[in-house]
PDB file of C-alpha atoms and ligand atoms in Angstrom:
ATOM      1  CA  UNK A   1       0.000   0.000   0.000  1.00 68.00           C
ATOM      2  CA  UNK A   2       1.372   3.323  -0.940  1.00 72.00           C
ATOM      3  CA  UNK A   3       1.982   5.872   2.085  1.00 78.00           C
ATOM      4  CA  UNK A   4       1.071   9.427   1.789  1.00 92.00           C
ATOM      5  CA  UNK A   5       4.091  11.562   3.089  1.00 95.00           C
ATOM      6  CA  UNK A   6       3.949  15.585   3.305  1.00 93.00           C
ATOM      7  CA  UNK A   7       7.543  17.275   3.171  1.00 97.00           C
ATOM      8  CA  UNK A   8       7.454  20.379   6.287  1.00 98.00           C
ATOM      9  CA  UNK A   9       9.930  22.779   6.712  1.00 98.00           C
ATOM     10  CA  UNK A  10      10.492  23.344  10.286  1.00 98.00           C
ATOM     11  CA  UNK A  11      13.433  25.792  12.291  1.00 98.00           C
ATOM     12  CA  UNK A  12      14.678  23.678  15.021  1.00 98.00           C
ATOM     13  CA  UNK A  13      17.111  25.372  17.089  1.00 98.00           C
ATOM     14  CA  UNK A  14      18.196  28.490  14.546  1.00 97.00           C
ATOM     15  CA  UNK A  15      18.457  25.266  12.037  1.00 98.00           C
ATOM     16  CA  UNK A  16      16.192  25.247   9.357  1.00 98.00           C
ATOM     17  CA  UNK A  17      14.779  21.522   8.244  1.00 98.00           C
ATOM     18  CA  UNK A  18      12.700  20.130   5.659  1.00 98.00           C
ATOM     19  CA  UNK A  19      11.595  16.584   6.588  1.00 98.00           C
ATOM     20  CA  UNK A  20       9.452  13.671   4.671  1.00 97.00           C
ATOM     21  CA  UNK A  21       6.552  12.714   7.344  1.00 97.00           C
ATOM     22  CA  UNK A  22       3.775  10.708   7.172  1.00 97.00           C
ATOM     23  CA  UNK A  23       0.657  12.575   8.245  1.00 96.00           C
ATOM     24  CA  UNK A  24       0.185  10.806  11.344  1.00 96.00           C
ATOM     25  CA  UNK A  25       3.888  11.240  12.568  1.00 98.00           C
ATOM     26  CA  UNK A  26       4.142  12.807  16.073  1.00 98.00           C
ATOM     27  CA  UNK A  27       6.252  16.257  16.647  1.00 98.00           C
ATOM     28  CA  UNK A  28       8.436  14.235  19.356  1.00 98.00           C
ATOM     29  CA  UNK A  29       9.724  11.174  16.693  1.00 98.00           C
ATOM     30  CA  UNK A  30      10.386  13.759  13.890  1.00 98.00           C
ATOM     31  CA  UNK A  31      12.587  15.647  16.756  1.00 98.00           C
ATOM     32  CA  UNK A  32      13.862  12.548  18.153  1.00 98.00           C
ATOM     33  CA  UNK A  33      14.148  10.355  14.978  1.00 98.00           C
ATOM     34  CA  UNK A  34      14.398  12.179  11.645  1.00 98.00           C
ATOM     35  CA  UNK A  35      16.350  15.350  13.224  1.00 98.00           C
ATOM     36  CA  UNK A  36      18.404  13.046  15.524  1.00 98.00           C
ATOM     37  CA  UNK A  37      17.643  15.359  18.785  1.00 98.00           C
ATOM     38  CA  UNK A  38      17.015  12.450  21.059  1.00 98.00           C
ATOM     39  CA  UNK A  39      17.054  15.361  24.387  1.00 98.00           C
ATOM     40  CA  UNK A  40      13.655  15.662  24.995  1.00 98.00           C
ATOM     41  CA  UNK A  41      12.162  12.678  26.245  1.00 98.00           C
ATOM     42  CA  UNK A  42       9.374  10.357  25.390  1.00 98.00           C
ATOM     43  CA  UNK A  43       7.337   9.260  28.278  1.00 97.00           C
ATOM     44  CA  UNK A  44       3.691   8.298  28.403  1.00 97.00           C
ATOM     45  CA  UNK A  45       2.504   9.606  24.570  1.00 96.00           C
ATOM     46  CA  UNK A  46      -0.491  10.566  26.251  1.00 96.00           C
ATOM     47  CA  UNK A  47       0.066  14.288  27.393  1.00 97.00           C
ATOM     48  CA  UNK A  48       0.401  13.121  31.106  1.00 97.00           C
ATOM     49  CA  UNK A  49       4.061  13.263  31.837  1.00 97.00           C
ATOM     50  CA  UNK A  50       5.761  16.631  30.076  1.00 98.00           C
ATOM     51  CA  UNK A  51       8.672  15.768  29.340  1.00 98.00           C
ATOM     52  CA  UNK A  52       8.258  15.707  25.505  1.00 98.00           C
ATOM     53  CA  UNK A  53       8.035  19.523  26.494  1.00 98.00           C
ATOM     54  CA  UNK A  54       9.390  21.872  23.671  1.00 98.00           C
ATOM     55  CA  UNK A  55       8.820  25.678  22.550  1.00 98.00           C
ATOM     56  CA  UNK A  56       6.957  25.711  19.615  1.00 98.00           C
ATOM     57  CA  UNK A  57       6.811  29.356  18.277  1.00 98.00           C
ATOM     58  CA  UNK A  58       7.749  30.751  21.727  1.00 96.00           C
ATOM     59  CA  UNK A  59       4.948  28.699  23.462  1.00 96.00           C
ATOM     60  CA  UNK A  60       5.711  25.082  25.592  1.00 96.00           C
ATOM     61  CA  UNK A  61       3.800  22.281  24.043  1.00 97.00           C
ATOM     62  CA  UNK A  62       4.073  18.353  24.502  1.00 98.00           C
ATOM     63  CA  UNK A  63       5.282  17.336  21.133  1.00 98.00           C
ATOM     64  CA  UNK A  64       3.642  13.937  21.697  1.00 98.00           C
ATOM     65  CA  UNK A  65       0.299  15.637  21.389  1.00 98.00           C
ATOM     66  CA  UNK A  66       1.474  17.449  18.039  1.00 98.00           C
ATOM     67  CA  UNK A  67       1.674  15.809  14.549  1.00 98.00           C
ATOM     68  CA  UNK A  68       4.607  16.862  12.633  1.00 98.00           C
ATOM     69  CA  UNK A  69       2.775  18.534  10.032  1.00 98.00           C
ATOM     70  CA  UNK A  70       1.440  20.874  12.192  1.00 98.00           C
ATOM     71  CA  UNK A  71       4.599  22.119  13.114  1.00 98.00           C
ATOM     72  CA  UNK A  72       5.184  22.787   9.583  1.00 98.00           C
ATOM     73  CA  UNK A  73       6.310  26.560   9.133  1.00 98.00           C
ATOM     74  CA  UNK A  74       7.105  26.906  12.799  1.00 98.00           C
ATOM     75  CA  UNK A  75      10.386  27.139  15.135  1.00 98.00           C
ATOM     76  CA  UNK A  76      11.097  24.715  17.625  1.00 98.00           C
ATOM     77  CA  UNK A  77      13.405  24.811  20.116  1.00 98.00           C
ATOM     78  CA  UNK A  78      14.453  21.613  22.446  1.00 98.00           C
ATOM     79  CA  UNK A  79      16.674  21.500  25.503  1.00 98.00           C
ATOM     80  CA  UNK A  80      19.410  21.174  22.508  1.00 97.00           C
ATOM     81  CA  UNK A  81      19.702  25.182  22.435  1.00 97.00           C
ATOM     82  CA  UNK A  82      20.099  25.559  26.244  1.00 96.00           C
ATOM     83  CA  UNK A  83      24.008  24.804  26.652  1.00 94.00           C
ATOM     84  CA  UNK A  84      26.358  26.205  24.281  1.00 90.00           C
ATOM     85  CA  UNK A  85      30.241  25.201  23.925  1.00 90.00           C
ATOM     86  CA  UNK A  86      29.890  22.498  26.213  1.00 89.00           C
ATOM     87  CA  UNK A  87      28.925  25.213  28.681  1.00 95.00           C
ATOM     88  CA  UNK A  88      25.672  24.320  30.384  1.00 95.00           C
ATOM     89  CA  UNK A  89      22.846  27.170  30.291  1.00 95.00           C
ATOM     90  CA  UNK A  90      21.700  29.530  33.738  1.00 94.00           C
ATOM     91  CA  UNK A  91      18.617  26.922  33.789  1.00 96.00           C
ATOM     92  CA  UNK A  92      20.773  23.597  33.752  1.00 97.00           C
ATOM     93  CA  UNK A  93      23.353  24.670  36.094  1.00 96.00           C
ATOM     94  CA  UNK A  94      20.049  25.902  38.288  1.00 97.00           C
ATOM     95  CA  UNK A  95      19.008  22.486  38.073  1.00 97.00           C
ATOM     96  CA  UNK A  96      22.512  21.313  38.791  1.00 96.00           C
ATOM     97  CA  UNK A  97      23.269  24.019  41.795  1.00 96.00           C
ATOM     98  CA  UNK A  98      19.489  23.606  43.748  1.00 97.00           C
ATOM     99  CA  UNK A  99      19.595  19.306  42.615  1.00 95.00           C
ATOM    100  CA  UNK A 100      16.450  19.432  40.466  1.00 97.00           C
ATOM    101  CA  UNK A 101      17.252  16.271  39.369  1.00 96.00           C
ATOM    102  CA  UNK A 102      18.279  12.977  40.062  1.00 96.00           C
ATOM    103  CA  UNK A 103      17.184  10.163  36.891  1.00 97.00           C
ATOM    104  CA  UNK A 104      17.258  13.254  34.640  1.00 96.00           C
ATOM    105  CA  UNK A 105      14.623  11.621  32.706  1.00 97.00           C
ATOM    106  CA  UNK A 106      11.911  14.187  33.277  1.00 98.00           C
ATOM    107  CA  UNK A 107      14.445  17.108  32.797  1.00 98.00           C
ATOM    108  CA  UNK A 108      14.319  18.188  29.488  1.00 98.00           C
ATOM    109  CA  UNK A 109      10.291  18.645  29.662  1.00 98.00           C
ATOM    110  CA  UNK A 110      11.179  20.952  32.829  1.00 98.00           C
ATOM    111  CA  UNK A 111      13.799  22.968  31.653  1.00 98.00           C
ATOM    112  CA  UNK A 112      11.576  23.919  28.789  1.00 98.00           C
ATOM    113  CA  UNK A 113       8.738  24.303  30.869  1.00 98.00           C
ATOM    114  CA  UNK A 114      11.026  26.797  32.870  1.00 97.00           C
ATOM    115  CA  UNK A 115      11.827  28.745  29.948  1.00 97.00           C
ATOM    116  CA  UNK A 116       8.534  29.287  29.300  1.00 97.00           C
ATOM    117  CA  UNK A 117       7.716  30.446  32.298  1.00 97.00           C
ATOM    118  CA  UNK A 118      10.454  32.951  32.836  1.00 97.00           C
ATOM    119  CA  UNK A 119      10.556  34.385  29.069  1.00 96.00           C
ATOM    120  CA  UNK A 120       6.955  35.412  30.344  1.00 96.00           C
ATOM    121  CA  UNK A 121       7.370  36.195  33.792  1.00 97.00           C
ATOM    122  CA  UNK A 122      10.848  36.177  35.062  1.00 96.00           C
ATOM    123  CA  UNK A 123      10.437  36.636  38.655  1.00 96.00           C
ATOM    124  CA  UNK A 124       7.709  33.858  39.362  1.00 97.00           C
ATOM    125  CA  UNK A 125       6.539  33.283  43.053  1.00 97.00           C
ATOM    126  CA  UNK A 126       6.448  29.842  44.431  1.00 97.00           C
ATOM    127  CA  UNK A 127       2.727  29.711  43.446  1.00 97.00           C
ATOM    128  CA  UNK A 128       3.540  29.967  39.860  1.00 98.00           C
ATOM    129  CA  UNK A 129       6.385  27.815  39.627  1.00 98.00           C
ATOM    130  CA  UNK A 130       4.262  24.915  41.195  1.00 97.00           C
ATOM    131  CA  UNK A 131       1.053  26.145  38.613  1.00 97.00           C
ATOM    132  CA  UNK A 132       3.832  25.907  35.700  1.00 97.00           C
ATOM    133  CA  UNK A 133       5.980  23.060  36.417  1.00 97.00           C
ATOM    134  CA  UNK A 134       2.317  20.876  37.786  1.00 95.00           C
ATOM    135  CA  UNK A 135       2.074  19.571  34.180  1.00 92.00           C
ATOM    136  CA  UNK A 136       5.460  18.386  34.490  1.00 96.00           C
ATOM    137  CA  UNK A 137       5.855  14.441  36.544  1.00 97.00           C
ATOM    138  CA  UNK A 138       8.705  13.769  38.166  1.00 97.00           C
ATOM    139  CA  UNK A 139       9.075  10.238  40.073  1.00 95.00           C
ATOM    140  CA  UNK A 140      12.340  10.782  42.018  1.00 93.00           C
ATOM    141  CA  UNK A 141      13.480  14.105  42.754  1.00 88.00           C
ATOM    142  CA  UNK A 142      10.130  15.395  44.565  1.00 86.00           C
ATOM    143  CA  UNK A 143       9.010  18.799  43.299  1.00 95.00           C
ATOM    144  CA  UNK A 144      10.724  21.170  46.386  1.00 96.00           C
ATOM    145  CA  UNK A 145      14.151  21.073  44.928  1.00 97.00           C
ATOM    146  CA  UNK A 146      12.838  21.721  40.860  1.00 98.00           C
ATOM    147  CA  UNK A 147      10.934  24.651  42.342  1.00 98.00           C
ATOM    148  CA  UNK A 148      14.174  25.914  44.338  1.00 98.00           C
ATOM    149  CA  UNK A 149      15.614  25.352  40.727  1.00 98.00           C
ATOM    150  CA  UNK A 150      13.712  27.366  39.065  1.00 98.00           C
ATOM    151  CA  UNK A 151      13.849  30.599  41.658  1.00 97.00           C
ATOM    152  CA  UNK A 152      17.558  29.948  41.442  1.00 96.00           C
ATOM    153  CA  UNK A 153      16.828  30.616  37.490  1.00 96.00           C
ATOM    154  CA  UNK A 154      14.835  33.347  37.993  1.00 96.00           C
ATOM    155  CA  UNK A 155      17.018  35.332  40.353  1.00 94.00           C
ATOM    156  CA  UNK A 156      20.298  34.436  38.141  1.00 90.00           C
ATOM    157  CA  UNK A 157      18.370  35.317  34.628  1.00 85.00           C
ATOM    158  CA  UNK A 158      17.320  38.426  36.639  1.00 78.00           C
ATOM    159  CA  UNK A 159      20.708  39.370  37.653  1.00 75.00           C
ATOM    160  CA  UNK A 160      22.233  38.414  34.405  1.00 71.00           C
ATOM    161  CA  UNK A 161      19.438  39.809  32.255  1.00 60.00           C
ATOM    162  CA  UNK A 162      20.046  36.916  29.550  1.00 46.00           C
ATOM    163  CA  UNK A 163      17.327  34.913  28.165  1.00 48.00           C
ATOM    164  CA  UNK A 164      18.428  34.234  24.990  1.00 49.00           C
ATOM    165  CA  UNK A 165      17.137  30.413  24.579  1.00 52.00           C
TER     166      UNK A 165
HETATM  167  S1  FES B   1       5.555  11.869  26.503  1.00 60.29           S
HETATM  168 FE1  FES B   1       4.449  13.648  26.063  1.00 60.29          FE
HETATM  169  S2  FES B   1       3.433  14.178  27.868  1.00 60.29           S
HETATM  170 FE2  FES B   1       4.401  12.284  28.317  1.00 60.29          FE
HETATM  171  S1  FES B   2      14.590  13.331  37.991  1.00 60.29           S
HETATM  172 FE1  FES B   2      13.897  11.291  37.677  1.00 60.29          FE
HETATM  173  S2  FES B   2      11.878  11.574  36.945  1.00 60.29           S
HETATM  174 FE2  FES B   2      12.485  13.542  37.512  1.00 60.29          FE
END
């Protein structure tokens, strides 16, 4: 039987990509498998766990509830962007400094989450964090130190004045 495939064009990273897809191909395996940027995670499939959590256009979404074709014409950007030269990014050394993490397998989906949440309010109150990061599961860190984390991001991004991911 003949498969339909749609060629997108997508910016991932500052890196723009045209990719064969079938229609029914999620954001997360075009990321992961035809782009190679195995970073963000693939947990449940089913929305629940966030850490398939990327910025698409500037807003967090869980590419395993978003077919590849309708990222078509956008820009993406994974946890790939964060560090640069081998020089981990304010948010991962937060992570790193307040121990958000221990399996790191629910990382990536936070660290995006947290960049959403401080390119749109960068001083946050515990409140928020919790609202922000409550889509987010983590089963071994506990959420107090990922929410130290992410004030530790805030106040260093606010010091620093650099959000450039
Ligand atoms: S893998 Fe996407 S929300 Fe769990
Ligand atoms: S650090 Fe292991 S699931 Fe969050």
């Amino acid at each position: 039987m003949k498969r339909s495939v749609s060629v997108i064009g997508l910016t991932v990273n500052g890196v723009r990509h045209e990719v064969a897809v079938e229609p029914r191909r999620l954001l997360v395996d075009c990321l992961r498998d035809d782009l190679g940027l195995t970073g963000t995670h693939i947990g449940c499939e089913h929305g629940v766990c966030g850490t398939c959590t990327v910025l698409v256009d500037g807003e967090s979404v869980r590419s395993c509830l978003m077919l590849a074709v309708q990222a078509d014409g956008a820009t993406v950007t994974t946890v790939e962007a964060l560090a640069s030269d081998g020089a981990l990014h304010p948010l991962q050394q937060a992570f790193r400094e307040a121990q958000g993490l221990q399996c790191g397998f629910c990382t990536p989906g936070m660290l995006m989450t947290t960049r959403a949440l401080l390119n749109e309010n960068p001083n946050p109150s515990d409140h928020e964090i919790r609202t922000a990061i409550s889509g987010g599961i983590c089963r071994c860190t506990g959420y107090k130190n990922i929410v130290a984390a992410v004030r530790w991001a805030a106040e260093h991004e606010s010091a620093t004045a650099g959000r450039e991911a």
